[in-house]
GROMACS .gro file of C-alpha atoms in nm:
model
  363
    1MET     CA    1   8.371  10.074   9.724
    2LYS     CA    2   8.705   9.908   9.694
    3THR     CA    3   8.842   9.761  10.018
    4TYR     CA    4   9.218   9.681  10.040
    5ARG     CA    5   9.335   9.409  10.277
    6ILE     CA    6   9.651   9.517  10.453
    7ALA     CA    7   9.869   9.304  10.677
    8ALA     CA    8  10.002   9.527  10.952
    9ILE     CA    9  10.321   9.390  11.107
   10PRO     CA   10  10.462   9.647  11.357
   11GLY     CA   11  10.746   9.415  11.458
   12ASP     CA   12  10.996   9.546  11.714
   13GLY     CA   13  11.085   9.863  11.905
   14ILE     CA   14  10.957  10.185  11.761
   15GLY     CA   15  10.799   9.984  11.480
   16ALA     CA   16  10.489   9.943  11.685
   17GLU     CA   17  10.472  10.325  11.752
   18VAL     CA   18  10.516  10.441  11.392
   19ILE     CA   19  10.285  10.176  11.239
   20GLU     CA   20  10.015  10.262  11.486
   21ALA     CA   21  10.042  10.628  11.379
   22GLY     CA   22  10.055  10.521  11.009
   23LEU     CA   23   9.732  10.326  11.041
   24GLU     CA   24   9.559  10.635  11.172
   25ILE     CA   25   9.685  10.833  10.873
   26LEU     CA   26   9.586  10.561  10.625
   27SER     CA   27   9.241  10.537  10.772
   28LEU     CA   28   9.182  10.907  10.725
   29CYS     CA   29   9.320  10.893  10.372
   30ALA     CA   30   9.061  10.633  10.295
   31ALA     CA   31   8.785  10.832  10.450
   32ARG     CA   32   8.887  11.146  10.261
   33SER     CA   33   8.884  10.957   9.935
   34GLY     CA   34   8.526  10.851   9.958
   35HIS     CA   35   8.582  10.555   9.726
   36PHE     CA   36   8.808  10.305   9.900
   37ALA     CA   37   8.857  10.158  10.244
   38PHE     CA   38   9.115   9.951  10.435
   39ASP     CA   39   9.079   9.622  10.617
   40PHE     CA   40   9.379   9.595  10.847
   41THR     CA   41   9.482   9.263  10.990
   42HIS     CA   42   9.735   9.290  11.279
   43PHE     CA   43  10.011   9.032  11.326
   44ASP     CA   44  10.222   9.031  11.642
   45TRP     CA   45  10.527   8.875  11.476
   46GLY     CA   46  10.874   8.978  11.588
   47SER     CA   47  11.126   8.942  11.868
   48ASP     CA   48  10.859   8.903  12.145
   49TYR     CA   49  10.690   8.633  11.941
   50PHE     CA   50  11.033   8.469  11.904
   51LYS     CA   51  11.080   8.463  12.280
   52ARG     CA   52  10.745   8.291  12.325
   53HIS     CA   53  10.753   8.050  12.034
   54GLY     CA   54  11.124   8.010  11.923
   55ARG     CA   55  11.054   8.159  11.583
   56MET     CA   56  10.986   8.515  11.451
   57MET     CA   57  10.664   8.423  11.272
   58PRO     CA   58  10.443   8.113  11.264
   59GLU     CA   59  10.522   7.833  11.015
   60ASP     CA   60  10.212   7.921  10.810
   61GLY     CA   61  10.278   8.294  10.832
   62LEU     CA   62  10.319   8.346  10.459
   63ASP     CA   63   9.999   8.168  10.386
   64ARG     CA   64   9.817   8.407  10.627
   65ILE     CA   65   9.932   8.720  10.439
   66ARG     CA   66   9.968   8.585  10.084
   67ASP     CA   67   9.624   8.713   9.972
   68CYS     CA   68   9.664   9.060  10.116
   69ASP     CA   69   9.689   9.359   9.887
   70ALA     CA   70   9.998   9.496  10.066
   71ILE     CA   71  10.202   9.461  10.386
   72TYR     CA   72  10.267   9.754  10.615
   73PHE     CA   73  10.584   9.667  10.816
   74GLY     CA   74  10.744   9.851  11.108
   75ALA     CA   75  11.092   9.727  11.216
   76VAL     CA   76  11.275   9.419  11.324
   77GLY     CA   77  11.566   9.369  11.572
   78ALA     CA   78  11.603   9.352  11.949
   79PRO     CA   79  11.909   9.384  12.172
   80ASP     CA   80  11.857   9.040  12.329
   81VAL     CA   81  11.803   8.842  12.005
   82PRO     CA   82  12.086   8.800  11.748
   83ASP     CA   83  12.034   9.026  11.446
   84HIS     CA   84  12.074   8.748  11.193
   85VAL     CA   85  11.793   8.562  11.370
   86THR     CA   86  11.550   8.854  11.363
   87LEU     CA   87  11.623   8.963  11.006
   88TRP     CA   88  11.625   8.622  10.843
   89GLY     CA   89  11.334   8.509  11.057
   90LEU     CA   90  11.094   8.787  10.964
   91ARG     CA   91  11.174   9.056  10.707
   92LEU     CA   92  11.382   8.840  10.471
   93ALA     CA   93  11.148   8.550  10.537
   94ILE     CA   94  10.880   8.764  10.370
   95CYS     CA   95  11.081   8.945  10.103
   96GLN     CA   96  11.246   8.638   9.945
   97PRO     CA   97  10.955   8.398   9.923
   98PHE     CA   98  10.730   8.674   9.790
   99ASP     CA   99  11.006   8.766   9.540
  100GLN     CA  100  11.001   9.131   9.631
  101TYR     CA  101  11.312   9.184   9.420
  102ALA     CA  102  11.290   9.562   9.373
  103ASN     CA  103  11.359   9.768   9.678
  104VAL     CA  104  11.278  10.134   9.607
  105ARG     CA  105  11.408  10.407   9.838
  106PRO     CA  106  11.327  10.769   9.741
  107THR     CA  107  11.536  11.041   9.905
  108ARG     CA  108  11.488  11.414   9.886
  109ILE     CA  109  11.510  11.712  10.117
  110LEU     CA  110  11.162  11.778  10.254
  111PRO     CA  111  11.045  12.137  10.321
  112GLY     CA  112  11.172  12.282  10.651
  113ILE     CA  113  11.446  12.020  10.698
  114GLU     CA  114  11.804  12.154  10.712
  115PRO     CA  115  12.042  11.897  10.547
  116PRO     CA  116  12.393  11.854  10.684
  117LEU     CA  117  12.565  11.945  10.355
  118ARG     CA  118  12.656  12.309  10.317
  119GLY     CA  119  12.519  12.496  10.017
  120VAL     CA  120  12.284  12.223   9.902
  121ALA     CA  121  11.944  12.341   9.777
  122PRO     CA  122  11.639  12.110   9.807
  123ASP     CA  123  11.642  12.050   9.427
  124ASP     CA  124  12.002  11.937   9.442
  125LEU     CA  125  11.914  11.617   9.623
  126ASP     CA  126  11.623  11.432   9.475
  127TRP     CA  127  11.712  11.071   9.421
  128VAL     CA  128  11.553  10.723   9.390
  129ILE     CA  129  11.773  10.434   9.491
  130VAL     CA  130  11.675  10.099   9.340
  131ARG     CA  131  11.813   9.811   9.539
  132GLU     CA  132  11.834   9.450   9.413
  133ASN     CA  133  11.644   9.281   9.692
  134SER     CA  134  11.654   8.909   9.631
  135GLU     CA  135  12.007   8.786   9.577
  136GLY     CA  136  12.358   8.941   9.565
  137GLU     CA  137  12.534   8.961   9.901
  138TYR     CA  138  12.211   8.875  10.092
  139ALA     CA  139  12.136   8.556   9.911
  140GLY     CA  140  12.195   8.352  10.226
  141GLN     CA  141  12.451   8.118  10.061
  142GLY     CA  142  12.752   8.002  10.257
  143GLY     CA  143  12.830   7.827  10.583
  144ARG     CA  144  13.068   7.764  10.864
  145SER     CA  145  13.283   7.460  10.951
  146HIS     CA  146  13.535   7.369  11.227
  147ARG     CA  147  13.344   7.601  11.464
  148GLY     CA  148  13.551   7.724  11.756
  149GLN     CA  149  13.871   7.580  11.615
  150PRO     CA  150  14.169   7.788  11.502
  151GLU     CA  151  14.104   7.670  11.143
  152GLU     CA  152  13.734   7.775  11.158
  153ILE     CA  153  13.601   7.873  10.816
  154ALA     CA  154  13.303   8.103  10.737
  155THR     CA  155  13.192   8.174  10.380
  156GLU     CA  156  12.934   8.425  10.254
  157VAL     CA  157  12.868   8.378   9.891
  158ALA     CA  158  12.724   8.665   9.682
  159ILE     CA  159  12.491   8.521   9.418
  160PHE     CA  160  12.437   8.705   9.089
  161THR     CA  161  12.211   8.546   8.832
  162ARG     CA  162  12.156   8.668   8.478
  163GLY     CA  163  11.784   8.665   8.537
  164GLY     CA  164  11.804   8.854   8.868
  165VAL     CA  165  12.040   9.117   8.741
  166THR     CA  166  11.856   9.168   8.418
  167ARG     CA  167  11.521   9.229   8.581
  168ILE     CA  168  11.652   9.481   8.839
  169MET     CA  169  11.842   9.665   8.569
  170ARG     CA  170  11.534   9.679   8.348
  171PHE     CA  171  11.327   9.805   8.647
  172ALA     CA  172  11.586  10.077   8.725
  173PHE     CA  173  11.602  10.198   8.364
  174GLU     CA  174  11.222  10.213   8.352
  175MET     CA  175  11.226  10.408   8.676
  176ALA     CA  176  11.483  10.649   8.534
  177ARG     CA  177  11.273  10.686   8.216
  178SER     CA  178  10.970  10.779   8.424
  179ARG     CA  179  11.148  11.063   8.598
  180PRO     CA  180  11.205  11.408   8.434
  181ARG     CA  181  11.586  11.391   8.408
  182LYS     CA  182  11.597  11.036   8.268
  183LEU     CA  183  11.933  10.980   8.430
  184LEU     CA  184  12.061  10.649   8.577
  185THR     CA  185  12.381  10.569   8.771
  186VAL     CA  186  12.481  10.203   8.795
  187VAL     CA  187  12.681  10.137   9.113
  188THR     CA  188  12.944   9.857   9.087
  189LYS     CA  189  13.258   9.723   9.237
  190SER     CA  190  13.384   9.526   8.934
  191ASN     CA  191  13.749   9.634   8.979
  192ALA     CA  192  13.769   9.404   9.283
  193GLN     CA  193  13.477   9.165   9.243
  194ARG     CA  194  13.575   9.033   8.898
  195HIS     CA  195  13.301   8.771   8.841
  196GLY     CA  196  12.956   8.870   8.972
  197MET     CA  197  13.003   9.239   8.942
  198VAL     CA  198  13.159   9.221   8.600
  199MET     CA  199  12.851   9.037   8.482
  200TRP     CA  200  12.643   9.314   8.655
  201ASP     CA  201  12.823   9.570   8.447
  202GLU     CA  202  12.778   9.371   8.124
  203ILE     CA  203  12.409   9.326   8.175
  204ALA     CA  204  12.369   9.696   8.259
  205ALA     CA  205  12.519   9.781   7.916
  206GLU     CA  206  12.299   9.524   7.744
  207VAL     CA  207  11.978   9.652   7.907
  208ALA     CA  208  12.076  10.015   7.838
  209ARG     CA  209  12.037   9.947   7.464
  210GLU     CA  210  11.666   9.907   7.527
  211PHE     CA  211  11.647  10.257   7.674
  212PRO     CA  212  11.817  10.498   7.431
  213ASP     CA  213  11.635  10.789   7.584
  214VAL     CA  214  11.798  10.725   7.930
  215THR     CA  215  12.138  10.869   7.998
  216TRP     CA  216  12.341  10.636   8.220
  217ASP     CA  217  12.687  10.611   8.378
  218LYS     CA  218  12.877  10.368   8.600
  219MET     CA  219  13.034  10.438   8.937
  220LEU     CA  220  13.241  10.232   9.179
  221VAL     CA  221  13.060  10.215   9.512
  222ASP     CA  222  13.344  10.375   9.713
  223ALA     CA  223  13.362  10.668   9.472
  224MET     CA  224  12.986  10.687   9.483
  225THR     CA  225  12.992  10.794   9.851
  226ILE     CA  226  13.206  11.090   9.750
  227ARG     CA  227  12.985  11.180   9.460
  228MET     CA  228  12.677  11.167   9.682
  229THR     CA  229  12.825  11.412   9.925
  230LEU     CA  230  13.011  11.648   9.694
  231LYS     CA  231  12.803  11.648   9.376
  232PRO     CA  232  12.447  11.544   9.475
  233ARG     CA  233  12.291  11.721   9.177
  234SER     CA  234  12.481  11.495   8.939
  235LEU     CA  235  12.261  11.199   9.054
  236ASP     CA  236  11.897  11.111   9.005
  237THR     CA  237  11.813  10.737   8.981
  238ILE     CA  238  12.057  10.492   9.122
  239VAL     CA  239  12.072  10.112   9.100
  240ALA     CA  240  12.297   9.899   9.322
  241THR     CA  241  12.329   9.550   9.464
  242ASN     CA  242  12.160   9.438   9.782
  243LEU     CA  243  12.450   9.533  10.012
  244HIS     CA  244  12.571   9.842   9.827
  245ALA     CA  245  12.230   9.999   9.804
  246ASP     CA  246  12.153   9.909  10.165
  247ILE     CA  247  12.451  10.120  10.273
  248LEU     CA  248  12.418  10.398  10.025
  249SER     CA  249  12.051  10.452  10.102
  250ASP     CA  250  12.133  10.505  10.472
  251LEU     CA  251  12.393  10.765  10.367
  252ALA     CA  252  12.130  10.922  10.140
  253ALA     CA  253  11.884  10.947  10.425
  254ALA     CA  254  12.140  11.116  10.644
  255LEU     CA  255  12.230  11.361  10.368
  256ALA     CA  256  11.858  11.449  10.340
  257GLY     CA  257  11.836  11.522  10.710
  258SER     CA  258  11.749  11.205  10.905
  259ILE     CA  259  11.704  10.831  10.859
  260GLY     CA  260  11.373  10.898  11.051
  261ILE     CA  261  11.209  11.029  10.730
  262ALA     CA  262  11.328  10.766  10.485
  263PRO     CA  263  11.074  10.525  10.331
  264THR     CA  264  11.102  10.194  10.147
  265ALA     CA  265  10.893   9.987   9.910
  266ASN     CA  266  10.979   9.617   9.869
  267LEU     CA  267  10.805   9.542   9.541
  268ASP     CA  268  10.709   9.233   9.345
  269PRO     CA  269  10.665   9.434   9.019
  270GLU     CA  270  10.480   9.146   8.856
  271ARG     CA  271  10.224   9.157   9.149
  272ARG     CA  272  10.223   8.781   9.206
  273PHE     CA  273  10.258   8.838   9.571
  274PRO     CA  274  10.182   9.134   9.810
  275SER     CA  275  10.445   9.402   9.825
  276MET     CA  276  10.577   9.538  10.156
  277PHE     CA  277  10.621   9.898  10.271
  278GLU     CA  278  10.831  10.010  10.560
  279PRO     CA  279  11.042  10.286  10.710
  280ILE     CA  280  11.414  10.214  10.692
  281HIS     CA  281  11.511  10.338  11.043
  282GLY     CA  282  11.497  10.011  11.229
  283SER     CA  283  11.374   9.928  11.574
  284ALA     CA  284  11.574  10.199  11.762
  285PHE     CA  285  11.534  10.049  12.107
  286ASP     CA  286  11.726  10.345  12.254
  287ILE     CA  287  11.414  10.558  12.212
  288THR     CA  288  11.142  10.295  12.225
  289GLY     CA  289  10.858  10.395  12.458
  290LYS     CA  290  10.972  10.763  12.483
  291GLY     CA  291  10.717  10.882  12.231
  292ILE     CA  292  10.971  11.066  12.019
  293ALA     CA  293  11.008  10.838  11.716
  294ASN     CA  294  10.974  11.024  11.391
  295PRO     CA  295  10.664  10.887  11.211
  296ILE     CA  296  10.741  11.064  10.882
  297ALA     CA  297  10.915  10.765  10.728
  298SER     CA  298  10.625  10.543  10.801
  299PHE     CA  299  10.389  10.801  10.652
  300TRP     CA  300  10.599  10.838  10.338
  301SER     CA  301  10.602  10.457  10.313
  302ALA     CA  302  10.224  10.480  10.323
  303VAL     CA  303  10.241  10.721  10.028
  304MET     CA  304  10.433  10.456   9.837
  305MET     CA  305  10.179  10.195   9.936
  306LEU     CA  306   9.884  10.410   9.817
  307ASP     CA  307  10.062  10.464   9.487
  308HIS     CA  308  10.123  10.097   9.446
  309LEU     CA  309   9.752  10.026   9.513
  310GLY     CA  310   9.656  10.268   9.241
  311GLU     CA  311   9.533  10.549   9.468
  312ALA     CA  312   9.740  10.823   9.319
  313ASP     CA  313   9.516  11.110   9.443
  314ALA     CA  314   9.524  10.986   9.802
  315ALA     CA  315   9.907  10.939   9.775
  316ALA     CA  316   9.950  11.294   9.650
  317ARG     CA  317   9.719  11.432   9.922
  318LEU     CA  318   9.919  11.253  10.196
  319MET     CA  319  10.253  11.369  10.053
  320ARG     CA  320  10.127  11.729  10.050
  321ALA     CA  321  10.025  11.693  10.409
  322ILE     CA  322  10.367  11.555  10.504
  323GLU     CA  323  10.544  11.845  10.334
  324ARG     CA  324  10.321  12.102  10.502
  325VAL     CA  325  10.398  11.946  10.844
  326THR     CA  326  10.776  11.918  10.801
  327ALA     CA  327  10.787  12.282  10.671
  328ASP     CA  328  10.720  12.394  11.031
  329PRO     CA  329  11.015  12.334  11.259
  330ALA     CA  330  10.769  12.301  11.552
  331ASN     CA  331  10.686  11.959  11.405
  332HIS     CA  332  11.046  11.830  11.409
  333THR     CA  333  11.122  11.536  11.631
  334PRO     CA  334  11.460  11.514  11.810
  335ASP     CA  335  11.630  11.334  11.515
  336LEU     CA  336  11.571  11.661  11.322
  337GLY     CA  337  11.682  11.883  11.607
  338GLY     CA  338  11.338  11.949  11.740
  339THR     CA  339  11.119  11.865  12.040
  340ALA     CA  340  10.801  11.733  11.873
  341THR     CA  341  10.665  11.391  11.965
  342THR     CA  342  10.530  11.105  11.759
  343ARG     CA  343  10.182  11.205  11.871
  344SER     CA  344  10.212  11.570  11.791
  345VAL     CA  345  10.354  11.503  11.443
  346THR     CA  346  10.080  11.253  11.379
  347ASN     CA  347   9.815  11.498  11.488
  348ALA     CA  348   9.967  11.765  11.263
  349VAL     CA  349   9.955  11.537  10.958
  350LEU     CA  350   9.595  11.440  11.039
  351GLU     CA  351   9.501  11.801  11.065
  352ALA     CA  352   9.681  11.882  10.732
  353LEU     CA  353   9.493  11.595  10.565
  354ARG     CA  354   9.158  11.728  10.695
  355GLY     CA  355   9.243  12.073  10.569
  356ASP     CA  356   9.337  11.965  10.221
  357ASN     CA  357   9.097  12.141   9.991
  358LEU     CA  358   9.135  11.892   9.705
  359ALA     CA  359   8.789  11.793   9.599
  360HIS     CA  360   8.670  11.454   9.709
  361THR     CA  361   8.616  11.195   9.444
  362ALA     CA  362   8.355  10.931   9.490
  363SER     CA  363   8.245  10.629   9.292
   0.00000   0.00000   0.00000
């Protein structure tokens, strides 16, 4: 029997609540499979750890998780710790050294969820957003000088390398090729950002020649927000820079019904390091401890993790269970306009998994 070593990092706020629920779900997925198991190792890194130790994770943190098969991450951020400290001290401190350069965010309207757009059918909004996850606007380059003085200067330098852009473009074209519509939209802002983004456009055109079966177009990021809301069916696979995709994927989640259902995979496609899977909703301290956090995003992230580990049958079984649960409005948490709780939704998904009549496979 194959045993997967998973680093569980709940982090801050509701991260602890949804990761705890996700571990229950993953454990049952393994039990249902009959041929693999999980070995979860829990790490208490995050803002509380920072308050005790002055850092978000221990100095040897990466070494502790380097040999894991995957990382299951909750959220980072607290009201009493600066956001740049929490983000750069934990999430980006894992993503960048482990070169998780492909951030993948699927978005679609799940059964039973009413999207905010009028007249949009579920099939009209079925996207995968590919986010460059290692450089761009979040490269961490820049600085400040003359602090506190009238002439204070702050620079934030977006870094675009030919290698970094080429690999994310190739990943995005391959993603588009794997989907039925074989359609890719490249998001840019090369009218205003005339160096890095112009190179982004040029490399997109170069890589496109390797994928003659993929139809592609190019869209300015500001116009993209309009296209996403007015012509959602015109889109399928989307690739954008670190900042642009970060913003557009939140819009996509809202258009699909709630950020509480949106998953993420931070991938090292070459599998040199463990990849990390997380909901995108953040720590949400306004609802922490109330028991009403929507765990669906963490469950969908678990689906992506199972797929990455090669457990396609278990991933499909879990996705079916999620869809059966969201189809019933009684299972909608407050972010979806309902009154369900984290516990009740988790129980419903567990029950749907137990009731799945797909034959067990054992080896």
